[in-house]
């Protein structure tokens, strides 16, 4: 009887273990696997196997770091000391690589440091190696992992008991739990005949054939890190860079007289340069605990931006500006009327230059002192941390504050806290000095593309001064926004009501009537409430899909940035991949 009872219990335990499927094998998957490994006993007790589906031929890299997408002249914008922990730190892994392999990426073994940035292909190779190291360790702990390479999942069905994945060949795979970790993707179409590219990726599509040149002006929409990738890749095909005192000099190849690049920036700004930090890894609870933050909600359960700024940001920033010896900002923060929007405006003005390139040049000295002398810029680090924290509670913001955050504050963050590597800044300055790179200020809009025409027309509105510019090649580098519900890549989840659009309730329903007419399509009434569609799909705190009836899915988790960036507007980069994976696993282990 005792043996039978033990056998029955074992059978129940075995049957309770689930099959976990992960769609996509990029950084979000890698960090999820790392957290599963860190919780190996729990993982072994709860999952009979982990199944990874990757549409490409190489797993464990992700789109930004994949050789099919990027190339050697595209730099990462994160250093080894800023990377969340995997099996071995990035810089230590680089030091173990063959010297000839390192030289392919312009890396000198004796010059490798924890604080430098390196080509994205090198970071991709590192992630790939860490991915396989984690798989090996998972197998050693008794957790089987199966890779399904070259298998693109095009649909997911959620029935009463299982999730069913459907690939592009029509084959199905049944699992108990699925994590969508598909990462970045661009659905918009390129129109090469018209010289228009909806994204820079893969970067190879923009590059001339060996021995050929693009001897004309190329335009980019945006002057962000993606635009810099285009600039760097094209520049290295049209000339060489020499080290000179104070930076770099660009030497154009013969026959490239007309080659140049114009970056369209709405505010005429360039990203600001990297700086030294006291704590290179962001954490959600650096300045406030979850319990303390939740206590700041109003009677309707909403967290207001003004409340967050007054109770959390103001004291932290005051101390940071004291450390940076910026007494004028300390005085401004002492005034209760000085709010988040005022802060963004003030700091933008403080870093607003009549000539963006000269502004970058003047910042280079400060940035070099900060990085080389390890002198932190405390206020930049503080505001980055504070917004990182807010990001993971943004579902508590009302619609009014989501709109304020996106229109007033996030553009400031993306410019002032973007942390362009110093090496990248030197390339930009060298190209500008050579007459090969400029910024076009003003809001830019691509004119409707007409079949049969060549070139792309761009309409520019710079504070009411309007102009039209024609380009033989124009690249949209504005980045990937939150996708709409009809763009969600797994149609059965939409059709069956297992997913809905992300939304934020209005604190004051009357505020909806005061919004510009162009936002009317994003306002809707549902369940006796008035909401604003903030982009992307709805998820709960644990990244589980929210169905049309408001219930969270017990089977489908979505951690793909383009799907969740409405709810998580400042969640980007590898640190956010790690934090998201941690939150997902924490929610699982509590159940």
Coordinates of C-alpha atoms in Angstrom, one line a residue:
X1 CA 0.0 0.0 0.0
X2 CA 2.8 2.4 0.9
X3 CA 4.6 1.8 -2.4
X4 CA 1.4 2.3 -4.4
X5 CA 0.7 5.5 -2.5
X6 CA 4.3 6.8 -3.3
X7 CA 3.8 5.7 -6.9
X8 CA 0.5 7.6 -7.1
X9 CA 2.1 10.7 -5.6
X10 CA 5.0 10.5 -8.0
X11 CA 2.6 10.2 -10.9
X12 CA 0.7 13.3 -9.8
X13 CA 3.9 15.3 -9.4
X14 CA 5.1 14.2 -12.9
X15 CA 1.7 15.2 -14.4
X16 CA 1.8 18.6 -12.7
X17 CA 5.0 19.5 -14.5
X18 CA 4.5 21.7 -17.5
X19 CA 6.0 22.2 -20.9
X20 CA 7.3 25.8 -21.2
X21 CA 7.7 27.2 -24.8
X22 CA 9.6 30.4 -25.5
X23 CA 9.1 32.1 -28.8
X24 CA 12.3 34.0 -29.7
X25 CA 15.8 33.4 -28.4
X26 CA 17.2 36.9 -28.0
X27 CA 18.3 38.7 -24.9
X28 CA 14.8 38.5 -23.2
X29 CA 15.0 34.7 -23.6
X30 CA 18.6 34.5 -22.5
X31 CA 17.8 36.4 -19.2
X32 CA 14.7 34.4 -18.6
X33 CA 16.7 31.2 -19.0
X34 CA 19.3 32.6 -16.5
X35 CA 16.6 33.3 -13.9
X36 CA 15.2 29.8 -14.5
X37 CA 18.8 28.5 -13.9
X38 CA 19.1 30.6 -10.7
X39 CA 15.9 29.0 -9.5
X40 CA 16.9 25.5 -10.8
X41 CA 15.2 23.5 -8.1
X42 CA 11.8 25.2 -8.6
X43 CA 12.3 25.1 -12.4
X44 CA 13.0 21.3 -12.3
X45 CA 9.9 20.7 -10.1
X46 CA 7.6 22.7 -12.4
X47 CA 8.8 22.2 -16.0
X48 CA 9.2 18.9 -17.7
X49 CA 11.0 20.7 -20.6
X50 CA 11.8 24.1 -22.0
X51 CA 11.2 24.4 -25.8
X52 CA 12.8 27.4 -27.6
X53 CA 11.6 28.5 -31.1
X54 CA 13.9 30.6 -33.2
X55 CA 13.0 31.7 -36.7
X56 CA 16.7 32.3 -37.6
X57 CA 19.5 29.9 -37.9
X58 CA 21.5 31.2 -34.9
X59 CA 19.9 31.3 -31.5
X60 CA 20.8 33.3 -28.4
X61 CA 21.6 36.7 -30.0
X62 CA 18.6 38.9 -30.8
X63 CA 18.0 41.2 -33.8
X64 CA 20.3 44.1 -32.7
X65 CA 23.3 41.8 -32.3
X66 CA 22.8 39.3 -35.1
X67 CA 25.1 39.0 -38.1
X68 CA 22.1 38.9 -40.4
X69 CA 21.1 42.4 -39.1
X70 CA 24.0 44.4 -38.0
X71 CA 27.7 44.7 -38.9
X72 CA 31.1 45.4 -37.5
X73 CA 30.9 49.2 -37.5
X74 CA 27.7 49.3 -35.4
X75 CA 28.7 49.8 -31.8
X76 CA 26.7 48.7 -28.8
X77 CA 25.8 51.4 -26.3
X78 CA 26.3 49.3 -23.2
X79 CA 29.5 48.4 -21.5
X80 CA 30.4 45.2 -19.7
X81 CA 29.9 46.7 -16.2
X82 CA 26.3 47.8 -17.3
X83 CA 25.3 44.3 -18.5
X84 CA 23.2 42.3 -16.0
X85 CA 24.9 39.2 -14.7
X86 CA 25.1 36.1 -17.0
X87 CA 27.7 33.2 -16.6
X88 CA 30.8 35.4 -17.2
X89 CA 31.1 39.2 -17.6
X90 CA 31.4 40.5 -21.2
X91 CA 34.8 42.0 -20.7
X92 CA 36.2 38.8 -19.1
X93 CA 34.7 36.7 -22.0
X94 CA 36.4 39.0 -24.5
X95 CA 39.7 38.6 -22.8
X96 CA 39.4 34.8 -23.4
X97 CA 38.9 35.1 -27.2
X98 CA 41.5 34.6 -29.8
X99 CA 43.5 37.7 -30.7
X100 CA 42.8 37.3 -34.4
X101 CA 39.1 37.2 -33.7
X102 CA 39.2 40.3 -31.6
X103 CA 41.1 42.2 -34.4
X104 CA 38.2 41.5 -36.8
X105 CA 36.3 43.9 -34.6
X106 CA 39.1 46.4 -34.0
X107 CA 39.5 45.2 -30.4
X108 CA 43.0 45.1 -28.9
X109 CA 43.3 42.5 -26.2
X110 CA 45.5 44.6 -23.8
X111 CA 43.0 47.5 -24.1
X112 CA 39.8 45.7 -23.1
X113 CA 38.1 47.3 -20.1
X114 CA 34.9 46.8 -18.2
X115 CA 33.8 50.4 -19.0
X116 CA 34.3 50.5 -22.8
X117 CA 31.7 49.6 -25.5
X118 CA 32.4 47.2 -28.3
X119 CA 30.8 46.3 -31.7
X120 CA 27.3 44.8 -31.5
X121 CA 28.5 41.7 -33.4
X122 CA 31.0 41.0 -30.6
X123 CA 28.2 41.5 -28.0
X124 CA 26.0 39.1 -30.1
X125 CA 28.7 36.5 -30.0
X126 CA 29.0 36.9 -26.3
X127 CA 25.2 36.5 -25.8
X128 CA 25.2 33.4 -28.1
X129 CA 28.0 31.9 -26.0
X130 CA 26.2 32.7 -22.7
X131 CA 23.0 31.2 -24.0
X132 CA 24.6 27.9 -24.8
X133 CA 26.4 27.9 -21.4
X134 CA 23.1 28.4 -19.7
X135 CA 21.5 25.6 -21.7
X136 CA 24.3 23.3 -20.7
X137 CA 23.9 24.1 -17.0
X138 CA 20.1 23.7 -17.2
X139 CA 20.6 20.2 -18.7
X140 CA 23.1 19.4 -15.9
X141 CA 20.5 20.3 -13.3
X142 CA 18.0 18.0 -14.9
X143 CA 16.0 20.5 -16.9
X144 CA 15.8 19.4 -20.6
X145 CA 15.9 22.2 -23.1
X146 CA 15.1 21.7 -26.8
X147 CA 15.9 24.2 -29.5
X148 CA 13.7 24.5 -32.6
X149 CA 15.9 26.5 -35.1
X150 CA 14.6 27.9 -38.3
X151 CA 11.0 27.5 -37.0
X152 CA 9.0 30.7 -37.2
X153 CA 5.8 30.7 -35.1
X154 CA 3.0 32.6 -36.9
X155 CA 0.1 31.9 -34.6
X156 CA -0.7 31.0 -31.0
X157 CA -4.0 29.5 -29.9
X158 CA -5.1 29.3 -26.2
X159 CA -7.7 26.6 -25.6
X160 CA -9.2 25.6 -22.3
X161 CA -6.2 23.5 -21.3
X162 CA -3.1 24.3 -23.4
X163 CA -1.4 26.8 -25.7
X164 CA -0.9 25.6 -29.3
X165 CA 1.9 27.1 -31.4
X166 CA 1.6 27.1 -35.2
X167 CA 4.6 27.5 -37.4
X168 CA 4.8 28.9 -41.0
X169 CA 4.7 25.3 -42.3
X170 CA 1.4 24.7 -40.6
X171 CA 2.8 22.3 -38.0
X172 CA 1.7 22.7 -34.4
X173 CA 3.3 22.3 -31.0
X174 CA 1.3 21.9 -27.8
X175 CA 2.6 23.3 -24.5
X176 CA 1.3 24.4 -21.1
X177 CA 2.8 27.8 -20.9
X178 CA 4.2 30.1 -23.5
X179 CA 6.4 33.2 -23.3
X180 CA 6.4 35.6 -26.3
X181 CA 9.9 37.0 -26.5
X182 CA 10.0 37.9 -30.2
X183 CA 11.8 41.3 -29.7
X184 CA 12.0 44.0 -32.4
X185 CA 10.5 43.5 -35.8
X186 CA 9.5 45.9 -38.6
X187 CA 6.4 45.2 -40.6
X188 CA 6.5 48.4 -42.7
X189 CA 7.7 47.8 -46.3
X190 CA 10.8 49.2 -47.9
X191 CA 10.6 50.8 -51.3
X192 CA 14.1 50.6 -52.7
X193 CA 13.1 51.8 -56.2
X194 CA 11.9 55.0 -54.6
X195 CA 14.9 55.2 -52.3
X196 CA 12.8 54.7 -49.1
X197 CA 13.7 52.4 -46.3
X198 CA 11.2 51.9 -43.4
X199 CA 14.0 50.9 -41.0
X200 CA 17.8 50.6 -41.1
X201 CA 17.6 46.8 -40.7
X202 CA 19.2 44.7 -41.9
X203 CA 21.9 47.3 -42.4
X204 CA 23.4 45.4 -45.4
X205 CA 20.5 46.6 -47.6
X206 CA 21.8 50.2 -47.3
X207 CA 25.4 49.5 -48.2
X208 CA 26.9 50.0 -51.6
X209 CA 28.6 47.2 -53.5
X210 CA 32.4 46.9 -53.0
X211 CA 34.1 49.6 -55.1
X212 CA 30.9 51.6 -55.5
X213 CA 29.9 54.8 -53.7
X214 CA 26.6 56.6 -52.8
X215 CA 27.7 59.9 -54.3
X216 CA 24.7 61.9 -53.1
X217 CA 23.0 63.1 -50.0
X218 CA 21.3 60.5 -47.8
X219 CA 18.6 61.5 -45.3
X220 CA 17.7 59.8 -42.0
X221 CA 14.5 60.4 -40.0
X222 CA 15.9 60.9 -36.5
X223 CA 19.3 61.6 -35.1
X224 CA 19.2 58.8 -32.5
X225 CA 21.4 55.8 -31.9
X226 CA 19.9 54.0 -34.9
X227 CA 20.6 56.9 -37.2
X228 CA 24.2 56.8 -36.0
X229 CA 24.4 53.1 -37.1
X230 CA 23.5 54.2 -40.6
X231 CA 26.0 57.1 -40.4
X232 CA 28.8 54.9 -39.2
X233 CA 28.3 52.1 -41.7
X234 CA 28.1 54.4 -44.7
X235 CA 30.9 56.6 -43.6
X236 CA 33.3 53.6 -43.3
X237 CA 32.4 52.7 -46.9
X238 CA 33.2 56.2 -48.2
X239 CA 36.4 57.1 -46.3
X240 CA 38.7 56.4 -43.4
X241 CA 39.2 57.8 -39.9
X242 CA 42.6 58.9 -38.5
X243 CA 43.3 59.6 -34.9
X244 CA 44.4 63.2 -34.4
X245 CA 44.9 65.3 -31.3
X246 CA 41.5 65.9 -29.8
X247 CA 39.6 63.2 -31.7
X248 CA 39.3 61.9 -35.2
X249 CA 39.7 63.1 -38.8
X250 CA 37.6 61.8 -41.7
X251 CA 39.4 61.3 -45.0
X252 CA 36.9 60.8 -47.9
X253 CA 37.7 58.3 -50.6
X254 CA 38.3 59.8 -54.1
X255 CA 35.1 60.0 -56.0
X256 CA 32.9 60.7 -53.0
X257 CA 32.7 64.5 -53.2
X258 CA 28.9 64.5 -53.1
X259 CA 28.5 61.8 -50.4
X260 CA 27.0 63.2 -47.3
X261 CA 24.2 62.5 -44.7
X262 CA 21.5 64.8 -43.3
X263 CA 19.9 63.7 -40.1
X264 CA 16.4 65.1 -39.4
X265 CA 15.8 65.9 -35.8
X266 CA 12.6 67.6 -34.6
X267 CA 14.4 69.7 -32.1
X268 CA 17.7 69.9 -33.9
X269 CA 19.4 67.9 -31.1
X270 CA 22.0 65.2 -31.0
X271 CA 22.0 62.5 -28.3
X272 CA 24.2 63.5 -25.4
X273 CA 27.4 61.6 -24.5
X274 CA 28.0 58.8 -22.0
X275 CA 29.0 59.6 -18.4
X276 CA 30.4 57.8 -15.4
X277 CA 27.9 56.3 -13.0
X278 CA 28.1 55.3 -9.3
X279 CA 25.9 52.3 -10.0
X280 CA 25.9 51.1 -13.6
X281 CA 23.0 48.6 -13.1
X282 CA 19.5 50.1 -12.7
X283 CA 17.3 48.7 -10.0
X284 CA 13.6 49.3 -9.5
X285 CA 13.7 49.9 -5.7
X286 CA 16.9 52.0 -5.5
X287 CA 15.0 55.0 -4.1
X288 CA 11.6 53.7 -3.0
X289 CA 10.2 50.3 -2.1
X290 CA 7.2 48.8 -3.8
X291 CA 5.1 49.2 -0.6
X292 CA 6.0 52.9 -0.3
X293 CA 5.3 53.6 -4.0
X294 CA 1.9 51.8 -3.8
X295 CA 1.0 54.0 -0.8
X296 CA 1.3 57.1 -3.1
X297 CA -1.8 56.0 -5.1
X298 CA -4.9 58.1 -4.8
X299 CA -8.3 56.8 -3.7
X300 CA -8.9 55.6 -7.3
X301 CA -5.7 53.6 -7.3
X302 CA -4.0 56.0 -9.7
X303 CA -0.4 57.2 -9.3
X304 CA -0.1 60.9 -10.4
X305 CA 3.1 62.2 -12.0
X306 CA 3.0 65.2 -9.8
X307 CA 2.8 63.0 -6.7
X308 CA 5.7 60.8 -7.9
X309 CA 7.8 63.9 -8.7
X310 CA 7.1 65.6 -5.3
X311 CA 7.6 62.6 -3.1
X312 CA 10.2 60.6 -4.9
X313 CA 12.0 62.6 -7.6
X314 CA 12.4 66.0 -5.8
X315 CA 14.5 64.8 -2.8
X316 CA 16.6 62.5 -4.9
X317 CA 17.4 65.1 -7.5
X318 CA 18.0 67.8 -4.9
X319 CA 20.7 65.6 -3.4
X320 CA 22.1 64.7 -6.8
X321 CA 22.4 68.4 -7.8
X322 CA 24.2 69.1 -4.5
X323 CA 26.8 66.5 -5.3
X324 CA 27.2 68.0 -8.8
X325 CA 27.5 71.5 -7.3
X326 CA 24.6 72.8 -9.3
X327 CA 23.1 75.2 -6.8
X328 CA 20.7 76.8 -9.2
X329 CA 18.9 73.5 -9.7
X330 CA 18.9 72.9 -5.9
X331 CA 17.1 76.3 -5.5
X332 CA 14.6 75.6 -8.2
X333 CA 13.7 72.2 -6.7
X334 CA 13.0 73.9 -3.4
X335 CA 10.1 75.7 -5.0
X336 CA 7.0 73.5 -4.9
X337 CA 5.7 75.0 -8.1
X338 CA 8.7 73.6 -10.0
X339 CA 7.4 70.4 -11.5
X340 CA 8.5 67.5 -13.8
X341 CA 7.7 69.4 -17.0
X342 CA 9.6 72.5 -15.7
X343 CA 12.5 70.3 -14.9
X344 CA 12.6 68.8 -18.4
X345 CA 12.3 72.2 -20.0
X346 CA 15.0 73.7 -17.8
X347 CA 17.5 70.9 -18.4
X348 CA 16.8 70.9 -22.1
X349 CA 17.5 74.6 -22.2
X350 CA 20.7 74.0 -20.2
X351 CA 21.8 71.6 -22.9
X352 CA 20.3 73.4 -25.9
X353 CA 22.9 74.6 -28.3
X354 CA 22.4 76.8 -31.4
X355 CA 24.7 74.3 -33.2
X356 CA 24.2 70.7 -32.1
X357 CA 27.7 69.7 -33.2
X358 CA 29.4 72.5 -31.4
X359 CA 27.3 71.6 -28.4
X360 CA 28.6 68.0 -28.6
X361 CA 32.1 69.3 -29.0
X362 CA 31.8 71.4 -25.8
X363 CA 30.3 68.4 -24.0
X364 CA 33.2 66.1 -25.1
X365 CA 35.6 67.6 -22.5
X366 CA 33.1 67.1 -19.7
X367 CA 32.2 63.6 -20.8
X368 CA 35.8 62.5 -21.2
X369 CA 36.5 63.8 -17.7
X370 CA 33.5 62.0 -16.3
X371 CA 34.4 58.7 -18.0
X372 CA 38.2 58.7 -17.9
X373 CA 38.5 60.2 -14.4
X374 CA 35.5 58.2 -13.2
X375 CA 33.7 61.4 -12.1
X376 CA 29.9 60.6 -12.0
X377 CA 27.3 63.0 -13.2
X378 CA 24.8 62.3 -10.4
X379 CA 21.7 64.1 -11.7
X380 CA 21.7 62.2 -15.0
X381 CA 22.1 58.9 -13.2
X382 CA 19.4 59.8 -10.7
X383 CA 16.7 60.8 -13.3
X384 CA 17.5 57.7 -15.3
X385 CA 17.0 55.5 -12.2
X386 CA 13.8 57.4 -11.2
X387 CA 12.2 57.0 -14.7
X388 CA 13.3 53.3 -14.8
X389 CA 11.4 52.8 -11.5
X390 CA 8.3 54.6 -12.8
X391 CA 8.4 52.5 -16.0
X392 CA 7.5 49.3 -14.1
X393 CA 4.5 51.0 -12.4
X394 CA 3.3 53.0 -15.4
X395 CA 0.0 51.0 -15.6
X396 CA -1.0 53.0 -12.5
X397 CA -0.7 56.4 -14.4
X398 CA -3.9 57.9 -15.7
X399 CA -4.3 58.9 -19.4
X400 CA -3.5 62.5 -18.7
X401 CA -0.1 61.6 -17.2
X402 CA 0.7 59.1 -19.9
X403 CA 0.3 61.9 -22.4
X404 CA 2.4 64.3 -20.4
X405 CA 5.1 61.7 -20.0
X406 CA 5.3 61.0 -23.7
X407 CA 5.0 64.5 -25.0
X408 CA 7.0 66.4 -22.4
X409 CA 9.4 64.1 -20.7
X410 CA 10.4 61.1 -22.7
X411 CA 11.8 63.2 -25.6
X412 CA 14.0 65.0 -23.1
X413 CA 15.2 61.6 -21.6
X414 CA 16.0 60.2 -25.0
X415 CA 18.2 63.2 -25.9
X416 CA 19.8 64.1 -22.6
X417 CA 20.2 60.6 -21.1
X418 CA 20.8 58.7 -24.3
X419 CA 24.5 58.2 -23.4
X420 CA 26.1 58.0 -26.9
X421 CA 29.5 56.4 -26.5
X422 CA 32.4 58.8 -26.8
X423 CA 33.8 56.9 -29.8
X424 CA 30.5 57.5 -31.6
X425 CA 30.5 61.2 -30.8
X426 CA 34.0 61.5 -32.2
X427 CA 32.9 59.9 -35.5
X428 CA 30.0 62.3 -35.7
X429 CA 32.2 65.4 -35.1
X430 CA 34.8 64.2 -37.6
X431 CA 32.2 63.7 -40.3
X432 CA 30.7 67.1 -39.6
X433 CA 34.1 68.8 -39.8
X434 CA 34.6 67.1 -43.1
X435 CA 31.4 68.5 -44.5
X436 CA 29.8 65.1 -44.7
X437 CA 27.2 65.3 -41.9
X438 CA 24.5 67.8 -40.9
X439 CA 21.3 68.1 -38.9
X440 CA 18.1 69.4 -40.3
X441 CA 15.9 70.8 -37.5
X442 CA 12.1 70.6 -37.6
X443 CA 9.3 68.1 -37.7
X444 CA 9.8 65.9 -40.8
X445 CA 7.2 63.9 -42.6
X446 CA 7.7 61.6 -45.6
X447 CA 5.4 62.6 -48.5
X448 CA 3.1 59.8 -49.9
X449 CA 5.2 57.5 -52.0
X450 CA 4.1 57.4 -55.6
X451 CA 4.6 54.2 -57.6
X452 CA 6.9 54.7 -60.6
X453 CA 8.8 57.7 -59.1
X454 CA 12.3 57.7 -57.8
X455 CA 13.5 59.4 -54.7
X456 CA 11.7 60.4 -51.5
X457 CA 10.2 63.8 -50.7
X458 CA 10.4 65.0 -47.1
X459 CA 8.2 67.8 -45.8
X460 CA 9.9 69.8 -42.9
X461 CA 8.1 72.2 -40.5
X462 CA 10.6 74.1 -38.4
X463 CA 8.5 76.3 -36.1
X464 CA 6.2 77.3 -39.0
X465 CA 9.0 77.6 -41.6
X466 CA 8.1 74.9 -44.1
X467 CA 10.3 73.3 -46.8
X468 CA 10.5 70.3 -49.0
X469 CA 13.7 68.2 -49.5
X470 CA 14.1 65.4 -52.0
X471 CA 16.4 62.4 -51.3
X472 CA 17.6 59.6 -53.5
X473 CA 17.9 57.5 -50.3
X474 CA 16.0 58.1 -47.1
X475 CA 16.0 55.9 -44.0
X476 CA 13.5 56.0 -41.2
X477 CA 15.5 55.7 -38.0
X478 CA 12.8 56.9 -35.7
X479 CA 12.7 53.6 -33.9
X480 CA 9.9 51.1 -33.3
X481 CA 6.8 52.4 -31.5
X482 CA 4.1 50.3 -29.8
X483 CA 2.2 48.2 -32.3
X484 CA -1.5 48.4 -32.8
X485 CA -3.8 45.5 -32.0
X486 CA -4.3 44.6 -35.6
X487 CA -0.6 44.3 -36.0
X488 CA -0.2 41.7 -33.2
X489 CA 1.6 38.8 -34.9
X490 CA -0.6 36.0 -33.4
X491 CA -4.1 36.5 -34.9
X492 CA -5.9 33.7 -33.1
X493 CA -5.2 35.4 -29.7
X494 CA -6.8 38.6 -31.1
X495 CA -9.7 36.8 -32.7
X496 CA -10.5 34.7 -29.6
X497 CA -10.4 37.8 -27.3
X498 CA -7.3 36.6 -25.4
X499 CA -5.6 40.0 -26.0
X500 CA -6.7 43.6 -26.0
X501 CA -5.2 47.0 -26.6
X502 CA -3.4 48.7 -23.8
X503 CA -5.3 51.5 -22.2
X504 CA -5.2 54.1 -19.4
X505 CA -8.2 55.5 -17.6
X506 CA -8.8 59.2 -17.4
X507 CA -8.5 60.6 -13.9
X508 CA -10.9 63.3 -15.1
X509 CA -13.3 62.0 -17.9
X510 CA -13.8 65.6 -19.0
X511 CA -10.1 65.9 -19.9
X512 CA -10.7 63.7 -22.9
X513 CA -12.8 66.5 -24.5
X514 CA -9.8 68.9 -24.3
X515 CA -7.4 66.8 -26.3
X516 CA -6.5 67.7 -29.9
X517 CA -8.8 66.4 -32.6
X518 CA -6.1 64.1 -34.0
X519 CA -6.2 62.0 -30.7
X520 CA -10.0 61.4 -30.9
X521 CA -9.5 57.9 -32.5
X522 CA -7.5 56.9 -29.4
X523 CA -10.3 57.7 -26.9
X524 CA -13.0 55.1 -26.2
X525 CA -15.6 54.2 -23.6
X526 CA -15.7 50.7 -22.1
X527 CA -17.2 49.2 -18.9
X528 CA -18.5 52.6 -17.8
X529 CA -15.1 54.2 -18.0
X530 CA -13.3 56.5 -20.4
X531 CA -9.9 55.3 -21.7
X532 CA -7.0 56.4 -23.9
X533 CA -5.3 53.8 -26.1
X534 CA -1.6 54.1 -25.1
X535 CA -0.3 51.7 -27.7
X536 CA 0.7 48.1 -27.7
X537 CA -1.2 45.3 -25.9
X538 CA -2.5 45.1 -22.4
X539 CA -0.5 43.1 -19.8
X540 CA -0.6 42.8 -16.0
X541 CA 2.3 43.4 -13.6
X542 CA 3.5 39.9 -14.4
X543 CA 3.4 40.4 -18.2
X544 CA 0.5 38.1 -18.6
X545 CA -1.8 39.0 -21.5
X546 CA -5.0 40.7 -20.5
X547 CA -8.1 39.3 -22.3
X548 CA -11.0 41.4 -23.6
X549 CA -13.0 40.5 -20.4
X550 CA -10.2 42.0 -18.3
X551 CA -8.9 38.7 -17.0
X552 CA -5.2 37.8 -17.1
X553 CA -4.1 34.8 -19.0
X554 CA -2.8 31.8 -17.0
X555 CA -0.8 30.5 -20.0
X556 CA 0.5 33.3 -22.2
X557 CA 3.2 35.8 -21.1
X558 CA 4.4 38.6 -23.4
X559 CA 7.8 40.3 -22.9
X560 CA 8.3 41.5 -26.4
X561 CA 9.1 45.3 -26.2
X562 CA 7.1 46.4 -29.3
X563 CA 4.0 44.7 -27.7
X564 CA 4.4 46.1 -24.2
X565 CA 5.9 49.5 -24.7
X566 CA 2.5 51.2 -24.2
X567 CA 2.4 49.9 -20.6
X568 CA 6.2 50.1 -20.2
X569 CA 7.2 53.3 -22.0
X570 CA 10.8 53.5 -20.7
X571 CA 11.6 49.8 -20.6
X572 CA 14.4 49.4 -23.1
X573 CA 17.8 47.8 -23.2
X574 CA 19.4 44.7 -21.8
X575 CA 18.9 45.8 -18.2
X576 CA 15.1 46.0 -18.8
X577 CA 15.3 42.5 -20.4
X578 CA 16.8 41.1 -17.2
X579 CA 14.4 43.0 -14.9
X580 CA 11.4 41.8 -16.9
X581 CA 12.6 38.2 -16.8
X582 CA 13.1 38.5 -13.0
X583 CA 9.5 39.9 -12.5
X584 CA 8.0 37.1 -14.7
X585 CA 9.8 34.4 -12.8
X586 CA 9.0 36.0 -9.4
X587 CA 5.3 35.9 -10.3
X588 CA 5.5 32.2 -11.3
X589 CA 7.4 31.1 -8.1
X590 CA 4.7 32.8 -5.9
X591 CA 2.0 30.6 -7.3

